[in-house]
Short mmCIF file of C-alpha atoms and ligand atoms in Angstrom, two decimals:
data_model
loop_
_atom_site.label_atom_id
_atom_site.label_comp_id
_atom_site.label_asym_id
_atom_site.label_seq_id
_atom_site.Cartn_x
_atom_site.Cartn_y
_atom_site.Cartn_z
CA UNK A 177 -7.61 -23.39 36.30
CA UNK A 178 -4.38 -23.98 34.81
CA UNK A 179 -3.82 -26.11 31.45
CA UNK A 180 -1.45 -28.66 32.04
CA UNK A 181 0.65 -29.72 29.24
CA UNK A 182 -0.93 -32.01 27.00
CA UNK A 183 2.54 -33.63 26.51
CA UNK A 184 3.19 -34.35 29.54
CA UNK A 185 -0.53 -35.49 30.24
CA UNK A 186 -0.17 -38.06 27.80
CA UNK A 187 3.10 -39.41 29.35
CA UNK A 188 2.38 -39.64 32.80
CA UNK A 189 -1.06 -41.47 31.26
CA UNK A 190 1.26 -43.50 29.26
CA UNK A 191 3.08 -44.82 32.24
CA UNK A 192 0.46 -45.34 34.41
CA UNK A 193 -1.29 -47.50 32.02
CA UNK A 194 1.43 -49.52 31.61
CA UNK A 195 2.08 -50.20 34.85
CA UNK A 196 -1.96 -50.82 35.31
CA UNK A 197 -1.36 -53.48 32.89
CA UNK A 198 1.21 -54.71 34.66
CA UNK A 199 3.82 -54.52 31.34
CA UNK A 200 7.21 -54.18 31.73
CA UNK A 201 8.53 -50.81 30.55
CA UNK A 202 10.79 -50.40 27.94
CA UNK A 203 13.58 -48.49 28.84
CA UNK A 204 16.57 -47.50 26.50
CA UNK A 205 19.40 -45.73 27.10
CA UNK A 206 21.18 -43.39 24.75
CA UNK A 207 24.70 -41.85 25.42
CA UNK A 208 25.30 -37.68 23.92
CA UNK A 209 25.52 -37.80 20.42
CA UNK A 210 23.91 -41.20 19.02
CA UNK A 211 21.36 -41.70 16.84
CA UNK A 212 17.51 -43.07 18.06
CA UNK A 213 16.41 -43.44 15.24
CA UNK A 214 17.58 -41.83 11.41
CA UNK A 215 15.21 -40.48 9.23
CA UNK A 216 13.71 -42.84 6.30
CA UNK A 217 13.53 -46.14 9.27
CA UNK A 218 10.67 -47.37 9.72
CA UNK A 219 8.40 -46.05 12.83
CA UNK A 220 8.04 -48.73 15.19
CA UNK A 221 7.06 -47.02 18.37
CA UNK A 222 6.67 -43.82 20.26
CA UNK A 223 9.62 -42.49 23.08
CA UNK A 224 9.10 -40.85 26.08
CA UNK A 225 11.79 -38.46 27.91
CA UNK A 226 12.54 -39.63 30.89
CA UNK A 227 16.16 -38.21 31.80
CA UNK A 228 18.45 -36.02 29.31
CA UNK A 229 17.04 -34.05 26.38
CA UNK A 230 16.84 -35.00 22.53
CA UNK A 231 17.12 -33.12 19.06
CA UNK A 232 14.94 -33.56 16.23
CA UNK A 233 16.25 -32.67 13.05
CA UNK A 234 15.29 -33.53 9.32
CA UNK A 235 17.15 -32.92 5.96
CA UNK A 236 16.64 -30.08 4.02
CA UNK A 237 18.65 -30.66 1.31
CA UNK A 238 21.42 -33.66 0.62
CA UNK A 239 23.88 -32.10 3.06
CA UNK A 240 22.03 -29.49 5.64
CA UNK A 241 19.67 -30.39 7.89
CA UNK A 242 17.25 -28.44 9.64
CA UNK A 243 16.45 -28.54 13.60
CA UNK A 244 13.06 -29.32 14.11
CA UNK A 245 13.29 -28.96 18.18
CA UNK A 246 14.41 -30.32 21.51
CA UNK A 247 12.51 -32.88 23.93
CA UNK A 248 12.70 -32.73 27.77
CA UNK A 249 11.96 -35.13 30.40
CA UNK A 250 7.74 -35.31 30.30
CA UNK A 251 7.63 -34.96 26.30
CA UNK A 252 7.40 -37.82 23.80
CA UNK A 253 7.90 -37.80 20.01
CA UNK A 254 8.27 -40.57 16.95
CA UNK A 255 4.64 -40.48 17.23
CA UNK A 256 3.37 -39.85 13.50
CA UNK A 257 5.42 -42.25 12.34
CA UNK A 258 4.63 -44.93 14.45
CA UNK A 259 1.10 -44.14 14.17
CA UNK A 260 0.62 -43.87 10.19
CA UNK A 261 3.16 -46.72 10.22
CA UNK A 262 5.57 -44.87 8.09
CA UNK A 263 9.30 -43.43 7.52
CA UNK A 264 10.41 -41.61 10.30
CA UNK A 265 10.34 -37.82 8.82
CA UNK A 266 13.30 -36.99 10.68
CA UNK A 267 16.54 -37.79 13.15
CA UNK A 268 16.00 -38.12 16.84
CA UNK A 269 19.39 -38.08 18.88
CA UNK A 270 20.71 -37.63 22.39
CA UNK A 271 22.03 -33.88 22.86
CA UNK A 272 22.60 -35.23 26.58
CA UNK A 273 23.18 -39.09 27.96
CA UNK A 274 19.35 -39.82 27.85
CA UNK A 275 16.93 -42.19 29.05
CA UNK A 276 13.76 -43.05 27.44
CA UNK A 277 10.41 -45.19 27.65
CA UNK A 278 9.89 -46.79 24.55
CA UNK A 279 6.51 -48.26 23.76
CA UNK A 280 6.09 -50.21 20.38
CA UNK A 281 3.25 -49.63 18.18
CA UNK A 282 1.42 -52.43 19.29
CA UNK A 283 1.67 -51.64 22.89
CA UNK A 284 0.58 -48.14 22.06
CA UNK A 285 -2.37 -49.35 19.49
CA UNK A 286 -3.61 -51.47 22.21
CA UNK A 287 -3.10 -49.57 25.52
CA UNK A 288 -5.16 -46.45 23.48
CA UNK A 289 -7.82 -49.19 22.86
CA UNK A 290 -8.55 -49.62 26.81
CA UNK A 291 -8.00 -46.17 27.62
CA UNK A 292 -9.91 -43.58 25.92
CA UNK A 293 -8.32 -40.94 27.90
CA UNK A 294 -4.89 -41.55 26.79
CA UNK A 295 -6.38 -41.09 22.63
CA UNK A 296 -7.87 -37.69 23.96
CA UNK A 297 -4.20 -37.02 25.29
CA UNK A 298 -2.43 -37.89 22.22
CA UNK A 299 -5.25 -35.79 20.23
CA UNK A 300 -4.70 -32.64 22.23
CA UNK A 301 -0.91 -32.62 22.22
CA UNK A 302 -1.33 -33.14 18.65
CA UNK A 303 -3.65 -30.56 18.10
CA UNK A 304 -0.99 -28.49 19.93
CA UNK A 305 1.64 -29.18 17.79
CA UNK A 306 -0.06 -28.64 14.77
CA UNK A 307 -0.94 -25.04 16.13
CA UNK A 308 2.77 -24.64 17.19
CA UNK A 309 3.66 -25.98 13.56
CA UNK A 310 1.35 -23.81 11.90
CA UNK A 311 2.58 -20.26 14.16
CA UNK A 312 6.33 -21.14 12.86
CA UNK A 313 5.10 -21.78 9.50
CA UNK A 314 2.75 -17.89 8.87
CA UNK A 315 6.01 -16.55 10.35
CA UNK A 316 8.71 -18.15 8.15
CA UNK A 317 6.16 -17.15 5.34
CA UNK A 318 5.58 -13.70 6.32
CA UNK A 319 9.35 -13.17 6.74
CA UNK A 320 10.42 -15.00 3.88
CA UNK A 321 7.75 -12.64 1.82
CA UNK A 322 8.76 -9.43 3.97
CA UNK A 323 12.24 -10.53 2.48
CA UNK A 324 11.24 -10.91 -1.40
CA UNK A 325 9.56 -7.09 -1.02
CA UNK A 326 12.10 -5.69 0.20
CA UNK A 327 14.14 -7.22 -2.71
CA UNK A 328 11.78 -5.77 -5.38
CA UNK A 329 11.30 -2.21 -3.31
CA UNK A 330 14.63 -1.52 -3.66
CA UNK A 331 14.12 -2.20 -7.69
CA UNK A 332 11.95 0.11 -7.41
CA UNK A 333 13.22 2.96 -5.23
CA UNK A 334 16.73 2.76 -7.19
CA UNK A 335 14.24 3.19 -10.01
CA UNK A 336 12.62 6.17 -8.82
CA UNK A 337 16.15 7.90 -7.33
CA UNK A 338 16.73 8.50 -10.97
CA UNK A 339 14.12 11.49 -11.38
CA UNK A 340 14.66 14.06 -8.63
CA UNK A 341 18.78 13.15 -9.30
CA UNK A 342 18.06 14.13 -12.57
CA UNK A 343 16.04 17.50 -11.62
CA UNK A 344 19.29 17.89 -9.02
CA UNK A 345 21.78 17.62 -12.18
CA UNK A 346 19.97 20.03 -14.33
CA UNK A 347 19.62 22.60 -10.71
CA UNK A 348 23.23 22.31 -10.29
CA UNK A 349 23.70 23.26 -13.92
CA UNK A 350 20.98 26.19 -14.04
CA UNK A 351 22.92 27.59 -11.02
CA UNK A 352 26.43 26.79 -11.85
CA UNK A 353 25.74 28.69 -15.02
CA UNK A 354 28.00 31.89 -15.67
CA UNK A 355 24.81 34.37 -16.31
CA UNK A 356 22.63 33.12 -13.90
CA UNK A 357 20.72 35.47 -12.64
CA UNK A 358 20.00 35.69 -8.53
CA UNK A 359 16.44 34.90 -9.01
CA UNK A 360 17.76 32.06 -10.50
CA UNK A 361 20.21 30.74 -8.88
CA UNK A 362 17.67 30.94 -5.71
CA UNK A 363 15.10 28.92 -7.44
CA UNK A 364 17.98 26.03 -8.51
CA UNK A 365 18.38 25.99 -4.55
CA UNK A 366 14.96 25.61 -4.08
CA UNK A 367 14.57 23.12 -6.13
CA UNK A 368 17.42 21.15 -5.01
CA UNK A 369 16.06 21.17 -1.83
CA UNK A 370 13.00 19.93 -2.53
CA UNK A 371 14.68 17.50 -4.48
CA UNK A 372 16.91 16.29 -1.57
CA UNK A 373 13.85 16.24 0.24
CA UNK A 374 11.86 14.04 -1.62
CA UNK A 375 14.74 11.46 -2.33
CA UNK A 376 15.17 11.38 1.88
CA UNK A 377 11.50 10.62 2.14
CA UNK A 378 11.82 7.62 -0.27
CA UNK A 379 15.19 6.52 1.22
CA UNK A 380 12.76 6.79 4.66
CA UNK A 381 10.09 4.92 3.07
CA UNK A 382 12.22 1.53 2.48
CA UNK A 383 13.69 1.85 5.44
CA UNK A 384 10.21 1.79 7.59
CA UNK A 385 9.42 -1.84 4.85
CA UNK A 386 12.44 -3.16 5.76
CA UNK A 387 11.37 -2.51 9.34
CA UNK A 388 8.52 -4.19 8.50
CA UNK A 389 6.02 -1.37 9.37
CA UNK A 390 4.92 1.73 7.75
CA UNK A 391 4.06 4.14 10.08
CA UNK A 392 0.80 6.50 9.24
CA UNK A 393 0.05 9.14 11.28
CA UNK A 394 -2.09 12.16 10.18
CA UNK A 395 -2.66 15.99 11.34
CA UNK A 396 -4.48 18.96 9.82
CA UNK A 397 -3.29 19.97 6.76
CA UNK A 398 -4.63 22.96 4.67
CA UNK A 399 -5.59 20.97 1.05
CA UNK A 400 -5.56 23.64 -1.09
CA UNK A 401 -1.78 25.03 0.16
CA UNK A 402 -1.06 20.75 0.02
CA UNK A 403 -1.69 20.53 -3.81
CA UNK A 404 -0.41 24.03 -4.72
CA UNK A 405 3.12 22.55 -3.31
CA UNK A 406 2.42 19.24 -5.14
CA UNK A 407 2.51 20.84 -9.16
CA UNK A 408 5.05 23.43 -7.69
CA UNK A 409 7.34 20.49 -6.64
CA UNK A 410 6.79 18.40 -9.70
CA UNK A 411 6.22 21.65 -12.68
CA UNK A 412 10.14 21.53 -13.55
CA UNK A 413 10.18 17.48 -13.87
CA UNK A 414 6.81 17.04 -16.12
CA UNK A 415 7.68 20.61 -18.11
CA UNK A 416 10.79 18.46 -19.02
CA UNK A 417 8.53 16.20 -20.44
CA UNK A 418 6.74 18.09 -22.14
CA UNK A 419 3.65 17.54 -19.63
CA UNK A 420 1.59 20.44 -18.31
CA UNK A 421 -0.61 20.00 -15.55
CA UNK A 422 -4.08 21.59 -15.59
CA UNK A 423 -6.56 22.20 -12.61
CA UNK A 424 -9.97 22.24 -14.04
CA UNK A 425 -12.13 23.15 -10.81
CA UNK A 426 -10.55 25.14 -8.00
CA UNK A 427 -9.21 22.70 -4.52
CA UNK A 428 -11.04 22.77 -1.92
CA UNK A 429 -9.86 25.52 0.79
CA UNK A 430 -10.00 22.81 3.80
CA UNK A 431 -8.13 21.64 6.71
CA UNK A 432 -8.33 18.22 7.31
CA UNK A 433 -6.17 14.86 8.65
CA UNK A 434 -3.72 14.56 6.31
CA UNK A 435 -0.16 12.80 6.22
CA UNK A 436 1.13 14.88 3.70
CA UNK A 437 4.34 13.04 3.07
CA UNK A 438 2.59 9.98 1.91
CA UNK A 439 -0.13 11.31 0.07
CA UNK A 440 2.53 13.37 -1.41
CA UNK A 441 3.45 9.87 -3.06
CA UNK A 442 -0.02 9.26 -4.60
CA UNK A 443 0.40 12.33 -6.90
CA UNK A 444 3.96 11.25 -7.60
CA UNK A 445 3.23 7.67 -8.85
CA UNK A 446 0.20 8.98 -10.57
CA UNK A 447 1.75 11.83 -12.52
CA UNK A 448 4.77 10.04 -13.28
CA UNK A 449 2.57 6.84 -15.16
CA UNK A 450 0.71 9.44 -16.92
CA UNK A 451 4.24 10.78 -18.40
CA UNK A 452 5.24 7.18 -18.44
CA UNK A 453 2.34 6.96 -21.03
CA UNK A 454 3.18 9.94 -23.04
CA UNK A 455 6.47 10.11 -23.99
CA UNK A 456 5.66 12.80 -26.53
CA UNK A 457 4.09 14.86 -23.85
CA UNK A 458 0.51 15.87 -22.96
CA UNK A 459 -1.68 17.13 -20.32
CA UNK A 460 -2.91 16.11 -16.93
CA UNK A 461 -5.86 17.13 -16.02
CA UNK A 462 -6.99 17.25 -11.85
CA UNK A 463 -10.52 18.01 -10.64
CA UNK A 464 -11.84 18.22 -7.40
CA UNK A 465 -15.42 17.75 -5.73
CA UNK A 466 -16.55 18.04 -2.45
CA UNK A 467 -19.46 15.85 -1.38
CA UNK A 468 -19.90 17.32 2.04
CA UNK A 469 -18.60 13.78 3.78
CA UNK A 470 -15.33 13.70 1.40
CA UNK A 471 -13.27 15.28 -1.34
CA UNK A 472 -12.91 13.21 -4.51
CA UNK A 473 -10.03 14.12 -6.31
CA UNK A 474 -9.62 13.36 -10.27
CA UNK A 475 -7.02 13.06 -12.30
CA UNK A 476 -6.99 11.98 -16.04
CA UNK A 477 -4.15 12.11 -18.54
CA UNK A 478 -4.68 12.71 -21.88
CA UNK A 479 -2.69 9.43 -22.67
CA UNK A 480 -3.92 6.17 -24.69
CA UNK A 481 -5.69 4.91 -21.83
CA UNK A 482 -5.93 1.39 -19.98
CA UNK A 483 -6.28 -1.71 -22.10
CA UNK A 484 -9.61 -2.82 -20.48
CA UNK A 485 -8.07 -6.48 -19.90
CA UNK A 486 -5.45 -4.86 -17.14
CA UNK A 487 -8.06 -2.46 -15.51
CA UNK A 488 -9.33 -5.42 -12.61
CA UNK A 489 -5.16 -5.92 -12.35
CA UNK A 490 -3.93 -2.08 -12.08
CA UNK A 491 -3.65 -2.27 -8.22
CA UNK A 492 -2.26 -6.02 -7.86
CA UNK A 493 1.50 -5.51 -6.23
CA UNK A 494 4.04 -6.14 -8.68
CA UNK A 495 1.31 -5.93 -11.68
CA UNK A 496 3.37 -4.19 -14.77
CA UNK A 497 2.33 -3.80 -18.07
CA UNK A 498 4.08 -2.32 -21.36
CA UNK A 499 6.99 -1.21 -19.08
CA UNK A 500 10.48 -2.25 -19.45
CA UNK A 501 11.35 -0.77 -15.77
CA UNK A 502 8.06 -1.20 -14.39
CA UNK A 503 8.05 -2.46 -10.80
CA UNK A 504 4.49 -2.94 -10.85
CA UNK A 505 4.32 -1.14 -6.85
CA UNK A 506 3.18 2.57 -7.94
CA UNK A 507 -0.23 1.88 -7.65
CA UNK A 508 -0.11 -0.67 -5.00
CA UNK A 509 1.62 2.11 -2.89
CA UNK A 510 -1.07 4.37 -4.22
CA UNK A 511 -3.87 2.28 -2.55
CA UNK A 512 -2.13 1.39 0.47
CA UNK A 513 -2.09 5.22 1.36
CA UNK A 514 -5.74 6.17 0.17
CA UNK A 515 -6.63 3.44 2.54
CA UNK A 516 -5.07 4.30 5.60
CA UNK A 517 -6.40 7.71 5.31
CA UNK A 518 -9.64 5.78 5.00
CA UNK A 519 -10.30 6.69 1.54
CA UNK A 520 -10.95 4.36 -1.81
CA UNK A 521 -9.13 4.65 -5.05
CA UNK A 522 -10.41 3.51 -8.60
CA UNK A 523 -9.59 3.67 -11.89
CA UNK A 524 -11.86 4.76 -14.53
CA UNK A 525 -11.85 3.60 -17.99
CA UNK A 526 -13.60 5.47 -20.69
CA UNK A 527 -13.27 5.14 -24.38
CA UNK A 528 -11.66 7.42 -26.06
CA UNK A 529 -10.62 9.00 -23.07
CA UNK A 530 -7.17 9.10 -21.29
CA UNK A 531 -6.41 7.07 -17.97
CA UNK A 532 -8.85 8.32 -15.02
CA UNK A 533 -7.82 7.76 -11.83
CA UNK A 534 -10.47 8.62 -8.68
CA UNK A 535 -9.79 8.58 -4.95
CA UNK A 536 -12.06 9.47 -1.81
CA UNK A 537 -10.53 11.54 1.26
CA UNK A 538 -13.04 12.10 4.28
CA UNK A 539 -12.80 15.37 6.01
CA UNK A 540 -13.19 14.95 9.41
CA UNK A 541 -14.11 17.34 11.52
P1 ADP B 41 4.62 0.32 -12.87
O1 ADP B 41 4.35 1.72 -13.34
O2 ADP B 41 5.94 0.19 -12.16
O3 ADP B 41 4.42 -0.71 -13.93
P2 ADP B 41 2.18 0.72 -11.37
O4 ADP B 41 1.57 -0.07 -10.25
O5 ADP B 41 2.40 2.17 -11.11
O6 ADP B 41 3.53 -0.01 -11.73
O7 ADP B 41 1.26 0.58 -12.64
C1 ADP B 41 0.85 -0.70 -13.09
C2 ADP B 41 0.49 -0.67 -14.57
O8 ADP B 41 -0.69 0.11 -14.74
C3 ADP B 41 1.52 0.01 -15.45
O9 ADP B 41 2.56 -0.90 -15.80
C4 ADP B 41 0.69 0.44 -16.65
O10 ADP B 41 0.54 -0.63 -17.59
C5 ADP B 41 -0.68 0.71 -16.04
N1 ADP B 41 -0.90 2.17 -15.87
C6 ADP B 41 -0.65 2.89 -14.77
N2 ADP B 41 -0.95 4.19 -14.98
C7 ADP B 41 -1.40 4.28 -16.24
C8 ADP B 41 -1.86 5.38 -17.06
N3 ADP B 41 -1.92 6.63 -16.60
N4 ADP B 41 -2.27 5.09 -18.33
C9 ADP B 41 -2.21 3.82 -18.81
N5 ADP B 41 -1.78 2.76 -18.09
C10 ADP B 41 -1.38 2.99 -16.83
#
């Protein structure tokens, strides 16, 4: 069965009431380019399509306006209006020579009165508007806040381009050095590479936001070899801060889904707050344990701690606290990842105790 439109329903129910009746039909004629009615008049009655096509358009500001749509023969609008006798919301004009039914609010209030059907007409093709309406709306809004995280990402990327540039400066130096050794020099390259590496993944990582998607695919990873890279890549930067990092039970020697270049991320973020939070150094502390379903990994900084009134806030997007260049997305990021590999992260605060953070991985088979 095929839905008709409930537009177009309502006008062809329109006219053949009227002509039931035995009314005369309004008909008005509008050349290209003049005004039906201007927005802020008074609505005195709905219009029908008959020949040409109309614009609806409403002021967004003191000089723009804003299309709101086009009407074709079989539509009708100027119904709120008319029916909550109020302002017109917008401006209706002829975008071709046009000719239109007009039917005054009375006519309208009365013909609804002896035909039921035509208030179930007007009801749907309201109802379908009002979905229409609210589709264009959750888009503009999703955009609009696709468009204000992308803003704030970028903050935050430019924010974290600083550290492996850094490592790269102090590389080049190491290498450019007049007695450094081989050995040396080879491990500057390294590092640079890894460096180069890592600031390619980030630049990869805004791009897929501003794409609007992030992409997660996983495939078997060895865990152990995963996190042995992880303090490798990040010894250099931390040792530079005087932080050491410590691995107080041994990592479980599994293979298991893993996309390694995001979770890569999670131990980023998390080991650079924890030096955030010591700027005189300290030690960070990772434990593992396997449950049989999962691995929970631990890791705890020997840091101040949270204040306990920011603990239900940590993973709120754009939630910063005590930073100057805090972007407030580390641990947003941080959770985003943990859950697409189906896992849960939580913080754990303790007194006396540094910052605990705890996240679940599930080994599939
Ligand atoms: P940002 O670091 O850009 O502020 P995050 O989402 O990474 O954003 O962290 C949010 C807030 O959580 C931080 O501003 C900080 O106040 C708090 N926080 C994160 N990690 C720690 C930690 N290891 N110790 C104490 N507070 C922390």
């Amino acid at each position: 069965m095929t839905n008709p439109d409930p537009r177009a329903t309502f006008v062809s129910l329109l006219q053949a009431e009227i002509e039931q009746q035995q009314l005369t039909p309004v008909i008005r004629e509008y050349k290209t380019g003049e005004i039906i009615f201007a927005e802020g008049s008074l609505g005195d009655g709905i219009y029908a399509v008959l020949e040409g096509r109309v614009h609806i358009s409403a002021y967004v500001s003191q000089t723009s306006s804003h299309s709101l749509g086009e009407f074709a023969p079989g539509e009708f609008f100027g119904e709120m209006s008319t029916i909550n006798v109020a302002p017109r919301s917008a401006t209706a004009a002829a975008l071709q020579d046009s000719r239109l039914l007009f039917v005054s609010r009375d006519q309208v209030m009365e013909l609804m009165e002896r035909c039921p059907k035509l208030v179930f007409a007007l009801l749907h093709a309201f109802s379908n508007r009002i979905r229409e309406t609210n589709a264009h709306f959750v888009h503009q809004m999703l955009e609009a806040e696709r468009l204000s995280m992308i803003g704030r990402f970028v903050r935050s990327i430019v924010h974290d381009l600083k550290n492996p540039l850094s490592v790269i400066l102090l590389a080049g130096d190491a290498a450019a050095s007049s007695n450094a050794s081989p050995m040396l020099r080879e491990q500057a390259k390294k590092r640079m590479h890894q460096q180069v590496d890592r600031l390619s993944r980030m630049l990869n990582e805004l791009l897929r936001v501003s794409e609007g998607s992030t992409q997660h695919s996983v495939e078997p990873v060895n865990f152990a070899a995963f996190i042995a890279e992880i303090i490798e890549e990040t010894r250099e930067e931390l040792e530079s801060k005087k932080v050491r990092v410590e691995l107080q039970s041994a990592v479980p020697d599994l293979v298991f889904p893993l996309n390694a270049r995001r979770l890569n991320r999670v131990f980023y973020n998390l080991f650079g707050n924890a030096a955030d939070i010591m700027p005189d150094g300290g030690v960070i502390t990772i434990r593992f344990q396997n449950t049989g379903g999962e691995i929970i990994t631990e890791i705890e900084d020997s840091g101040p701690g949270f204040p306990p009134d920011i603990v239900q806030k940590l993973f709120t997007p754009f939630f910063t606290h005590g930073k100057a260049t805090g972007t407030g997305l580390g641990l947003s990021i941080c959770k985003n990842i943990i859950e697409d590999h189906g896992g849960r992260i939580w913080p754990v605060a303790e007194a006396g105790r540094g910052a605990i953070f705890r996240f679940t991985l599930p080994i599939e088979s």
